[in-house]
mmCIF file of C-alpha atoms in Angstrom:
data_model
loop_
_atom_site.group_PDB
_atom_site.id
_atom_site.type_symbol
_atom_site.label_atom_id
_atom_site.label_comp_id
_atom_site.label_asym_id
_atom_site.label_seq_id
_atom_site.Cartn_x
_atom_site.Cartn_y
_atom_site.Cartn_z
ATOM 1 C CA MET A 24 27.532 27.531 -11.150
ATOM 2 C CA HIS A 25 23.609 28.009 -10.143
ATOM 3 C CA SER A 26 20.504 29.463 -11.741
ATOM 4 C CA LYS A 27 19.820 28.529 -15.259
ATOM 5 C CA HIS A 28 19.292 31.552 -17.428
ATOM 6 C CA VAL A 29 17.989 31.663 -21.419
ATOM 7 C CA VAL A 30 20.893 32.926 -23.361
ATOM 8 C CA GLY A 31 18.838 35.554 -25.117
ATOM 9 C CA ASP A 32 17.844 37.130 -22.266
ATOM 10 C CA SER A 33 21.786 37.806 -21.161
ATOM 11 C CA ASP A 34 22.458 40.708 -23.637
ATOM 12 C CA CYS A 35 24.321 42.666 -20.977
ATOM 13 C CA GLY A 36 27.587 42.979 -18.623
ATOM 14 C CA SER A 37 31.189 41.638 -19.211
ATOM 15 C CA ARG A 38 31.309 40.623 -23.103
ATOM 16 C CA LYS A 39 34.244 38.161 -25.457
ATOM 17 C CA ARG A 40 37.770 39.827 -27.010
ATOM 18 C CA GLN A 41 36.066 41.136 -30.691
ATOM 19 C CA ARG A 42 38.569 39.573 -33.288
ATOM 20 C CA ASN A 43 40.948 41.634 -34.937
ATOM 21 C CA THR A 44 39.541 43.150 -37.760
ATOM 22 C CA THR A 45 42.664 45.383 -38.580
ATOM 23 C CA SER A 46 43.263 42.675 -41.828
ATOM 24 C CA LYS A 47 39.938 43.534 -43.043
ATOM 25 C CA GLU A 48 40.182 47.196 -43.036
ATOM 26 C CA GLN A 49 43.648 46.872 -45.190
ATOM 27 C CA LYS A 50 41.722 44.870 -47.806
ATOM 28 C CA LYS A 51 39.023 47.489 -47.618
ATOM 29 C CA GLU A 52 41.834 50.491 -48.365
ATOM 30 C CA ILE A 53 43.356 48.257 -51.312
ATOM 31 C CA ARG A 54 40.170 47.652 -52.538
ATOM 32 C CA TYR A 55 38.785 51.392 -52.715
ATOM 33 C CA GLY A 56 42.143 52.807 -53.511
ATOM 34 C CA ASN A 57 43.499 53.996 -56.410
ATOM 35 C CA HIS A 58 45.234 51.176 -58.565
ATOM 36 C CA ASP A 59 45.980 53.109 -61.837
ATOM 37 C CA PRO A 60 46.763 56.864 -60.663
ATOM 38 C CA ASN A 61 48.909 57.709 -64.244
ATOM 39 C CA LEU A 62 45.684 56.416 -65.739
ATOM 40 C CA GLU A 63 47.689 54.065 -67.879
ATOM 41 C CA MET A 64 45.480 50.712 -67.636
ATOM 42 C CA PHE A 65 42.659 53.883 -68.604
ATOM 43 C CA LYS A 66 40.469 53.113 -71.915
ATOM 44 C CA VAL A 67 38.004 55.058 -73.064
ATOM 45 C CA PRO A 68 34.439 52.709 -73.254
ATOM 46 C CA CYS A 69 32.598 54.779 -75.080
ATOM 47 C CA LYS A 70 32.895 56.691 -78.960
ATOM 48 C CA HIS A 71 30.177 60.119 -77.902
ATOM 49 C CA LYS A 72 30.954 62.725 -80.960
ATOM 50 C CA ASP A 73 30.707 66.763 -79.852
ATOM 51 C CA THR A 74 27.082 66.380 -81.948
ATOM 52 C CA ASN A 75 26.010 64.016 -79.374
ATOM 53 C CA GLN A 76 24.413 64.762 -76.235
ATOM 54 C CA PHE A 77 27.424 63.706 -74.006
ATOM 55 C CA LYS A 78 30.777 65.414 -74.148
ATOM 56 C CA CYS A 79 33.125 62.045 -73.547
ATOM 57 C CA ASN A 80 35.585 63.316 -76.249
ATOM 58 C CA LEU A 81 35.998 66.578 -74.442
ATOM 59 C CA LEU A 82 37.216 65.198 -71.069
ATOM 60 C CA LYS A 83 41.165 65.543 -71.056
ATOM 61 C CA VAL A 84 43.292 63.089 -68.879
ATOM 62 C CA ASP A 85 43.878 65.981 -66.291
ATOM 63 C CA ASP A 86 40.204 66.365 -65.694
ATOM 64 C CA ILE A 87 39.781 62.478 -65.681
ATOM 65 C CA GLN A 88 43.077 62.643 -62.637
ATOM 66 C CA PHE A 89 41.292 65.058 -60.573
ATOM 67 C CA CYS A 90 38.080 63.457 -60.237
ATOM 68 C CA ARG A 91 39.181 59.846 -59.845
ATOM 69 C CA GLU A 92 41.552 61.816 -57.098
ATOM 70 C CA LYS A 93 38.709 63.655 -55.176
ATOM 71 C CA PHE A 94 37.091 60.222 -55.280
ATOM 72 C CA ILE A 95 39.795 57.958 -54.445
ATOM 73 C CA LYS A 96 40.527 60.356 -51.394
ATOM 74 C CA HIS A 97 38.830 58.522 -48.404
ATOM 75 C CA PRO A 98 39.436 54.813 -49.240
ATOM 76 C CA ASN A 99 35.478 53.753 -47.378
ATOM 77 C CA LYS A 100 32.903 53.081 -49.194
ATOM 78 C CA VAL A 101 30.365 55.031 -47.280
ATOM 79 C CA LYS A 102 32.436 58.370 -47.909
ATOM 80 C CA GLN A 103 33.211 57.450 -51.293
ATOM 81 C CA ASP A 104 29.349 56.788 -52.215
ATOM 82 C CA VAL A 105 29.030 61.134 -51.579
ATOM 83 C CA PRO A 106 30.354 62.341 -54.481
ATOM 84 C CA LEU A 107 29.371 59.583 -56.400
ATOM 85 C CA SER A 108 25.323 60.630 -55.577
ATOM 86 C CA HIS A 109 26.508 64.608 -56.228
ATOM 87 C CA CYS A 110 27.302 63.513 -59.904
ATOM 88 C CA ILE A 111 24.247 61.356 -60.023
ATOM 89 C CA THR A 112 20.501 63.157 -61.170
ATOM 90 C CA MET A 113 17.042 61.120 -61.242
ATOM 91 C CA LYS A 114 14.547 62.633 -63.689
ATOM 92 C CA ILE A 115 11.493 61.487 -64.861
ATOM 93 C CA PRO A 116 10.988 60.503 -68.337
ATOM 94 C CA ARG A 117 9.164 63.107 -70.715
ATOM 95 C CA ARG A 118 7.291 60.891 -72.844
ATOM 96 C CA LYS A 119 6.631 57.299 -73.135
ATOM 97 C CA ARG A 120 7.309 55.157 -76.065
ATOM 98 C CA SER A 121 4.487 52.447 -77.144
ATOM 99 C CA ARG A 122 5.456 48.952 -76.338
ATOM 100 C CA LYS A 123 5.058 45.361 -77.621
ATOM 101 C CA THR A 124 2.858 43.874 -74.857
ATOM 102 C CA GLU A 125 0.200 45.157 -72.602
ATOM 103 C CA ASN A 126 2.924 43.603 -69.968
ATOM 104 C CA GLN A 127 5.629 45.650 -70.517
ATOM 105 C CA GLU A 128 5.683 48.898 -68.016
ATOM 106 C CA HIS A 129 6.982 52.482 -68.211
ATOM 107 C CA HIS A 130 10.127 53.073 -66.763
ATOM 108 C CA GLN A 131 9.031 55.626 -63.821
ATOM 109 C CA PHE A 132 12.267 57.567 -63.890
ATOM 110 C CA PHE A 133 16.017 57.306 -65.822
ATOM 111 C CA LEU A 134 19.569 58.872 -64.123
ATOM 112 C CA GLU A 135 22.124 61.537 -65.854
ATOM 113 C CA TYR A 136 25.888 61.522 -65.069
ATOM 114 C CA SER A 137 27.787 64.097 -65.212
ATOM 115 C CA LEU A 138 31.624 65.138 -64.195
ATOM 116 C CA ARG A 139 32.843 68.543 -62.141
ATOM 117 C CA THR A 140 35.517 69.118 -63.503
ATOM 118 C CA LYS A 141 37.979 72.151 -62.495
ATOM 119 C CA HIS A 142 36.302 74.354 -64.749
ATOM 120 C CA TYR A 143 33.009 73.008 -66.013
ATOM 121 C CA ARG A 144 30.793 70.555 -66.121
ATOM 122 C CA LEU A 145 30.137 67.776 -68.070
ATOM 123 C CA GLU A 146 27.243 65.239 -68.923
ATOM 124 C CA VAL A 147 28.532 62.071 -69.895
ATOM 125 C CA GLY A 148 27.529 58.397 -70.752
ATOM 126 C CA GLN A 149 27.197 55.578 -67.710
ATOM 127 C CA LYS A 150 30.195 53.436 -69.689
ATOM 128 C CA MET A 151 32.627 56.855 -68.573
ATOM 129 C CA PHE A 152 31.151 56.954 -65.901
ATOM 130 C CA LEU A 153 31.484 53.933 -64.505
ATOM 131 C CA ALA A 154 35.459 53.504 -66.769
ATOM 132 C CA ILE A 155 36.203 57.012 -64.905
ATOM 133 C CA PHE A 156 35.564 56.247 -61.226
ATOM 134 C CA SER A 157 36.491 52.518 -61.321
ATOM 135 C CA VAL A 158 32.662 50.999 -60.353
ATOM 136 C CA LYS A 159 30.604 48.666 -61.361
ATOM 137 C CA LYS A 160 27.257 48.988 -62.018
ATOM 138 C CA ARG A 161 25.660 47.056 -59.186
ATOM 139 C CA ARG A 162 28.296 48.836 -56.561
ATOM 140 C CA GLY A 163 25.595 48.419 -53.387
ATOM 141 C CA ASP A 164 25.312 45.440 -51.347
ATOM 142 C CA THR A 165 23.573 42.402 -52.988
ATOM 143 C CA LYS A 166 24.447 40.136 -50.946
ATOM 144 C CA PHE A 167 23.476 41.004 -47.059
ATOM 145 C CA ARG A 168 19.117 40.469 -48.610
ATOM 146 C CA ASN A 169 20.078 36.748 -48.877
ATOM 147 C CA TYR A 170 20.976 36.130 -45.830
ATOM 148 C CA VAL A 171 19.023 38.240 -43.280
ATOM 149 C CA ASP A 172 16.629 34.974 -42.785
ATOM 150 C CA LYS A 173 19.626 33.344 -41.623
ATOM 151 C CA LYS A 174 21.202 35.436 -39.573
ATOM 152 C CA ARG A 175 17.444 35.659 -37.821
ATOM 153 C CA LYS A 176 17.083 31.664 -37.891
ATOM 154 C CA VAL A 177 20.714 31.182 -36.200
ATOM 155 C CA ARG A 178 19.809 33.825 -33.105
ATOM 156 C CA LYS A 179 16.584 32.590 -32.727
ATOM 157 C CA PHE A 180 18.436 29.048 -32.161
ATOM 158 C CA ILE A 181 21.036 30.367 -30.373
ATOM 159 C CA ALA A 182 19.403 32.446 -28.288
ATOM 160 C CA THR A 183 16.682 29.509 -27.122
ATOM 161 C CA LEU A 184 19.558 27.578 -25.421
ATOM 162 C CA LYS A 185 20.042 27.210 -21.523
ATOM 163 C CA GLY A 186 22.969 27.522 -19.804
ATOM 164 C CA LYS A 187 24.308 28.511 -16.281
ATOM 165 C CA GLU A 188 25.727 31.802 -14.704
ATOM 166 C CA SER A 189 29.031 31.605 -13.350
ATOM 167 C CA HIS A 190 28.952 31.978 -9.027
ATOM 168 C CA CYS A 191 33.130 32.578 -9.572
ATOM 169 C CA SER A 192 32.899 36.133 -10.162
ATOM 170 C CA ARG A 193 32.288 39.133 -7.975
ATOM 171 C CA ALA A 194 31.895 41.363 -10.860
ATOM 172 C CA ILE A 195 28.047 41.591 -12.458
ATOM 173 C CA SER A 196 28.630 39.783 -15.412
ATOM 174 C CA ARG A 197 26.152 37.985 -17.797
ATOM 175 C CA ARG A 198 28.176 35.279 -19.413
ATOM 176 C CA ILE A 199 26.011 32.427 -19.831
ATOM 177 C CA TYR A 200 27.978 28.700 -19.685
ATOM 178 C CA LEU A 201 26.748 26.081 -21.291
ATOM 179 C CA SER A 202 27.112 22.329 -20.609
ATOM 180 C CA SER A 203 31.369 21.411 -20.913
ATOM 181 C CA GLU A 204 29.756 18.197 -23.465
ATOM 182 C CA MET A 205 28.811 20.543 -25.841
ATOM 183 C CA ASN A 206 30.522 22.757 -28.735
ATOM 184 C CA ILE A 207 29.825 25.268 -31.391
ATOM 185 C CA THR A 208 30.525 21.858 -33.866
ATOM 186 C CA THR A 209 27.606 20.327 -31.727
ATOM 187 C CA LEU A 210 25.325 23.367 -31.878
ATOM 188 C CA HIS A 211 25.893 23.968 -35.602
ATOM 189 C CA LYS A 212 24.966 20.396 -36.753
ATOM 190 C CA LEU A 213 21.730 20.720 -34.404
ATOM 191 C CA TYR A 214 20.698 23.738 -35.848
ATOM 192 C CA ASN A 215 20.945 22.662 -39.516
ATOM 193 C CA ASP A 216 19.151 19.178 -38.355
ATOM 194 C CA SER A 217 16.260 21.128 -37.023
ATOM 195 C CA VAL A 218 15.575 23.695 -40.035
ATOM 196 C CA THR A 219 14.661 23.316 -43.564
ATOM 197 C CA LYS A 220 16.888 23.410 -46.688
ATOM 198 C CA GLN A 221 16.770 26.935 -47.278
ATOM 199 C CA TYR A 222 18.087 28.009 -44.113
ATOM 200 C CA LYS A 223 20.828 25.516 -43.497
ATOM 201 C CA VAL A 224 24.352 27.569 -42.845
ATOM 202 C CA ASN A 225 28.108 26.630 -42.767
ATOM 203 C CA TYR A 226 30.441 26.148 -40.054
ATOM 204 C CA LYS A 227 31.932 29.427 -40.427
ATOM 205 C CA PHE A 228 28.924 31.444 -40.679
ATOM 206 C CA PHE A 229 27.375 29.872 -37.422
ATOM 207 C CA SER A 230 30.415 30.472 -35.558
ATOM 208 C CA ARG A 231 30.659 34.094 -36.559
ATOM 209 C CA LEU A 232 27.258 35.051 -35.449
ATOM 210 C CA PHE A 233 27.801 32.492 -31.752
ATOM 211 C CA ASN A 234 31.218 34.493 -31.188
ATOM 212 C CA ASN A 235 30.166 38.125 -32.309
ATOM 213 C CA ASP A 236 26.626 38.310 -31.026
ATOM 214 C CA PHE A 237 26.758 36.092 -27.948
ATOM 215 C CA ASN A 238 28.628 36.381 -24.987
ATOM 216 C CA ILE A 239 28.631 32.453 -24.443
ATOM 217 C CA LYS A 240 31.570 30.232 -22.941
ATOM 218 C CA PHE A 241 31.251 26.406 -22.500
ATOM 219 C CA GLY A 242 32.278 25.036 -19.023
ATOM 220 C CA ASN A 243 35.104 23.527 -17.805
ATOM 221 C CA LEU A 244 34.942 19.294 -17.676
ATOM 222 C CA ALA A 245 33.792 18.141 -14.644
ATOM 223 C CA THR A 246 36.452 16.152 -12.573
ATOM 224 C CA ASP A 247 36.249 13.208 -9.978
ATOM 225 C CA VAL A 248 33.250 12.053 -12.163
ATOM 226 C CA CYS A 249 31.608 8.323 -11.565
ATOM 227 C CA GLY A 250 33.282 5.850 -13.816
ATOM 228 C CA PHE A 251 30.605 3.838 -14.018
ATOM 229 C CA CYS A 252 28.480 6.879 -14.958
ATOM 230 C CA LYS A 253 31.191 7.652 -17.600
ATOM 231 C CA ARG A 254 32.094 4.357 -18.790
ATOM 232 C CA HIS A 255 28.135 3.821 -19.709
ATOM 233 C CA GLN A 256 27.680 7.213 -21.106
ATOM 234 C CA ASN A 257 30.806 6.380 -23.919
ATOM 235 C CA GLN A 258 29.437 3.027 -24.338
ATOM 236 C CA ILE A 259 25.563 4.090 -25.156
ATOM 237 C CA SER A 260 27.927 6.886 -27.975
ATOM 238 C CA ILE A 261 29.305 4.269 -29.215
ATOM 239 C CA SER A 262 26.851 1.245 -29.423
ATOM 240 C CA LYS A 263 25.167 0.275 -32.417
ATOM 241 C CA ASP A 264 22.916 -2.188 -31.182
ATOM 242 C CA LYS A 265 19.582 -0.708 -30.142
ATOM 243 C CA THR A 266 18.837 -3.627 -27.704
ATOM 244 C CA GLU A 267 22.390 -3.053 -26.052
ATOM 245 C CA GLN A 268 22.205 0.460 -26.209
ATOM 246 C CA GLN A 269 18.791 -0.349 -24.585
ATOM 247 C CA LYS A 270 20.126 -2.096 -21.941
ATOM 248 C CA LEU A 271 22.960 0.608 -20.863
ATOM 249 C CA VAL A 272 20.465 3.286 -20.587
ATOM 250 C CA THR A 273 18.578 1.200 -18.131
ATOM 251 C CA ASN A 274 21.591 0.312 -16.092
ATOM 252 C CA LEU A 275 22.672 3.784 -15.884
ATOM 253 C CA ARG A 276 19.504 4.958 -14.837
ATOM 254 C CA ILE A 277 19.501 2.591 -12.493
ATOM 255 C CA HIS A 278 22.297 3.318 -11.293
ATOM 256 C CA LYS A 279 21.886 7.350 -11.154
ATOM 257 C CA LEU A 280 18.931 6.708 -8.686
ATOM 258 C CA ARG A 281 20.573 4.902 -6.524
ATOM 259 C CA ALA A 282 22.745 8.177 -5.702
ATOM 260 C CA LYS A 283 19.812 10.058 -6.131
ATOM 261 C CA GLN A 284 18.657 8.186 -3.153
ATOM 262 C CA PHE A 285 21.510 7.502 -1.296
ATOM 263 C CA TYR A 286 21.600 11.556 -0.984
ATOM 264 C CA LYS A 287 18.551 11.617 -0.359
ATOM 265 C CA LEU A 288 18.858 9.506 2.744
ATOM 266 C CA LEU A 289 21.925 11.253 4.437
ATOM 267 C CA SER A 290 19.733 14.521 3.955
ATOM 268 C CA GLU A 291 17.309 13.284 6.218
ATOM 269 C CA ASN A 292 17.059 14.348 9.805
ATOM 270 C CA THR A 293 18.055 10.985 12.124
ATOM 271 C CA GLU A 294 17.573 10.326 15.570
ATOM 272 C CA ASN A 295 20.409 10.259 17.933
ATOM 273 C CA ALA A 296 22.588 10.507 14.521
ATOM 274 C CA ILE A 297 24.846 13.559 12.956
ATOM 275 C CA THR A 298 26.019 13.149 8.899
ATOM 276 C CA PHE A 299 29.363 15.345 8.145
ATOM 277 C CA CYS A 300 31.017 15.209 4.811
ATOM 278 C CA PHE A 301 34.934 16.025 4.261
ATOM 279 C CA ASP A 302 37.259 17.205 1.972
ATOM 280 C CA LEU A 303 40.683 18.647 0.967
ATOM 281 C CA GLN A 304 39.900 21.324 -1.084
ATOM 282 C CA GLN A 305 42.471 22.542 -3.822
ATOM 283 C CA VAL A 306 45.704 23.525 -2.881
ATOM 284 C CA GLN A 307 46.607 27.387 -3.000
ATOM 285 C CA ASP A 308 49.314 29.187 -3.490
ATOM 286 C CA LEU A 309 50.029 31.880 -1.388
ATOM 287 C CA LEU A 310 49.266 35.513 -2.705
ATOM 288 C CA ARG A 311 52.088 37.077 -4.689
ATOM 289 C CA VAL A 312 53.424 40.468 -3.232
ATOM 290 C CA SER A 313 55.715 43.036 -4.079
ATOM 291 C CA ILE A 314 57.800 42.892 -0.541
ATOM 292 C CA SER A 315 61.378 41.549 -0.852
ATOM 293 C CA GLU A 316 60.988 39.280 2.558
ATOM 294 C CA ALA A 317 58.039 37.665 1.070
ATOM 295 C CA LEU A 318 60.334 36.637 -1.863
ATOM 296 C CA TYR A 319 60.320 33.235 -0.411
ATOM 297 C CA ALA A 320 56.903 32.619 1.398
ATOM 298 C CA GLN A 321 54.602 33.231 -2.045
ATOM 299 C CA GLN A 322 56.362 29.898 -3.106
ATOM 300 C CA LEU A 323 54.174 27.872 -0.237
ATOM 301 C CA SER A 324 51.391 25.826 -0.736
ATOM 302 C CA PHE A 325 48.106 26.415 1.420
ATOM 303 C CA ASN A 326 46.245 23.864 2.517
ATOM 304 C CA ALA A 327 43.002 23.617 3.587
ATOM 305 C CA PHE A 328 40.483 20.731 5.185
ATOM 306 C CA CYS A 329 36.836 21.152 5.494
ATOM 307 C CA VAL A 330 34.191 19.300 7.545
ATOM 308 C CA THR A 331 30.429 20.063 7.178
ATOM 309 C CA ASP A 332 27.939 18.990 9.094
ATOM 310 C CA VAL A 333 25.002 17.813 5.954
ATOM 311 C CA THR A 334 21.859 18.604 7.886
ATOM 312 C CA THR A 335 23.104 22.418 9.323
ATOM 313 C CA ARG A 336 25.880 23.364 7.258
ATOM 314 C CA HIS A 337 28.239 24.821 9.705
ATOM 315 C CA PRO A 338 31.974 23.941 8.663
ATOM 316 C CA VAL A 339 34.921 23.231 10.224
ATOM 317 C CA PHE A 340 38.564 24.255 8.504
ATOM 318 C CA TYR A 341 41.684 23.040 9.412
ATOM 319 C CA THR A 342 44.452 24.996 7.820
ATOM 320 C CA TRP A 343 48.090 24.898 7.648
ATOM 321 C CA THR A 344 50.815 25.330 4.690
ATOM 322 C CA GLU A 345 53.260 22.897 3.470
ATOM 323 C CA ASN A 346 55.965 24.304 5.752
ATOM 324 C CA GLN A 347 54.200 22.759 8.818
ATOM 325 C CA ALA A 348 52.941 19.425 7.148
ATOM 326 C CA SER A 349 52.612 17.703 4.050
ATOM 327 C CA ARG A 350 49.234 16.555 2.700
ATOM 328 C CA GLY A 351 48.982 13.043 3.406
ATOM 329 C CA CYS A 352 46.987 10.151 4.928
ATOM 330 C CA VAL A 353 48.496 11.399 8.479
ATOM 331 C CA GLU A 354 47.265 14.790 8.482
ATOM 332 C CA ILE A 355 43.571 13.911 6.940
ATOM 333 C CA GLY A 356 42.855 11.371 9.633
ATOM 334 C CA PHE A 357 44.816 13.395 12.843
ATOM 335 C CA ALA A 358 42.399 16.347 11.233
ATOM 336 C CA LEU A 359 39.410 14.257 11.524
ATOM 337 C CA LEU A 360 40.349 12.414 15.095
ATOM 338 C CA ASP A 361 40.638 16.079 16.514
ATOM 339 C CA PHE A 362 37.434 17.174 14.843
ATOM 340 C CA VAL A 363 35.576 13.556 16.749
ATOM 341 C CA ARG A 364 37.056 14.778 20.295
ATOM 342 C CA HIS A 365 36.463 18.456 20.080
ATOM 343 C CA TRP A 366 34.553 19.905 17.823
ATOM 344 C CA LEU A 367 31.963 16.892 17.745
ATOM 345 C CA LEU A 368 31.594 16.368 21.836
ATOM 346 C CA ALA A 369 31.818 20.442 22.232
ATOM 347 C CA VAL A 370 30.083 21.737 19.507
ATOM 348 C CA PHE A 371 27.615 19.998 17.024
ATOM 349 C CA LEU A 372 25.633 17.312 19.572
ATOM 350 C CA PRO A 373 25.006 20.415 22.241
ATOM 351 C CA ASP A 374 23.798 22.468 19.524
ATOM 352 C CA MET A 375 21.442 19.437 17.945
ATOM 353 C CA ASN A 376 20.059 18.332 21.485
ATOM 354 C CA ASN A 377 18.928 22.149 21.421
ATOM 355 C CA ARG A 378 17.257 21.764 18.010
ATOM 356 C CA GLU A 379 15.144 18.751 19.518
ATOM 357 C CA ASP A 380 13.662 21.122 22.203
ATOM 358 C CA THR A 381 13.307 24.313 20.263
ATOM 359 C CA ASN A 382 12.418 22.623 16.918
ATOM 360 C CA SER A 383 13.483 26.005 15.220
ATOM 361 C CA GLN A 384 16.876 27.685 14.475
ATOM 362 C CA THR A 385 17.402 31.555 14.007
ATOM 363 C CA GLU A 386 20.744 33.196 12.123
ATOM 364 C CA ASP A 387 21.435 34.353 15.442
ATOM 365 C CA ASP A 388 22.232 30.408 16.610
ATOM 366 C CA ASP A 389 24.088 30.069 13.174
ATOM 367 C CA GLU A 390 26.407 33.188 14.210
ATOM 368 C CA ASP A 391 26.881 31.998 17.723
ATOM 369 C CA VAL A 392 27.786 28.492 16.933
ATOM 370 C CA HIS A 393 30.679 30.469 14.403
ATOM 371 C CA GLU A 394 31.990 31.858 16.976
ATOM 372 C CA HIS A 395 32.035 29.354 19.648
ATOM 373 C CA VAL A 396 34.124 27.496 16.785
ATOM 374 C CA CYS A 397 36.724 30.186 16.192
ATOM 375 C CA GLU A 398 37.322 30.571 19.922
ATOM 376 C CA CYS A 399 38.273 26.262 20.220
ATOM 377 C CA ASN A 400 41.556 27.673 17.924
ATOM 378 C CA GLU A 401 44.466 25.492 19.399
ATOM 379 C CA ASP A 402 47.594 24.409 17.607
ATOM 380 C CA ILE A 403 47.815 20.806 17.339
ATOM 381 C CA GLY A 404 50.547 18.953 16.091
ATOM 382 C CA GLY A 405 51.701 21.688 13.965
ATOM 383 C CA ILE A 406 47.884 22.244 12.256
ATOM 384 C CA LYS A 407 46.326 25.494 13.220
ATOM 385 C CA ILE A 408 42.311 24.494 13.903
#
């Protein structure tokens, strides 16, 4: 991982797999479905007669079933709102009655409810209209507006987090990796501590926005870490004494400064000296192929031992499979001895002398060194150099 990125800037590229909404859609079908197709539980909520404006008593069972089946044909709220809107008419009041106080305002409009049956159209009351379609007076989303500001705050908090982009993938990906020491629970706690009471959210609300609206992942835990650093970090987190905690923080800071100075000295160009680092890299399994002859060969492990010059970064690899040699201290020591005998004297020392004469090195010089390294390949002790 390299180069820090802000989460809010990384809004394109590969995405995490979205959650399965099958159960959610099933619940919607149940909610907006027809629970009483035979009208066994239906009760007339009003007592309008023929003399009234509303003709609710003229409705028959067949008319109610016809309107309800047409309405519940699509178990989806958005599609069900279309026939509902056709049955509602907004009008302006013709007369305005007097009010008891001056602060009371007059109605700006009123609604008329009507039903379209197979043969005629009837005007009905509000209670009858709601009972036929099995809907409530406030059918719209009454909760979304309460969480708009909270969602905006949570998104703004997550967008300001700084992470790193992965260098392992060759494809273009804008997935951001946060520190392995963090998790959603920690971020949720940090968010609630940074906002006022009216903007605080629960864990489920925070995690849903974190997973669905952002392409973020936490990095893997670090391996081969310093035991002194890890021990002091744990002691600092559990210590309750401020004096002891401050002492641990000071010791850890001094330890890191010494390590930083050590690596700084390694990177300096010392006269008549060369600094190398070596590492036995992660064991890799051979590629799996469909050829029958390679069935047993694909189970072999591939070992790679790398020696690198710190100043020029010219890597030399010793590679072998487990059927040629193991990966113990004997093989590592033999590779280092071979490196000192052949590569150090034949390649790196002349190259260092040339750098002292020219005080510069071009990309062509780097390619010559790599080609020379490849030409010096030879088999020693079962290890390919």
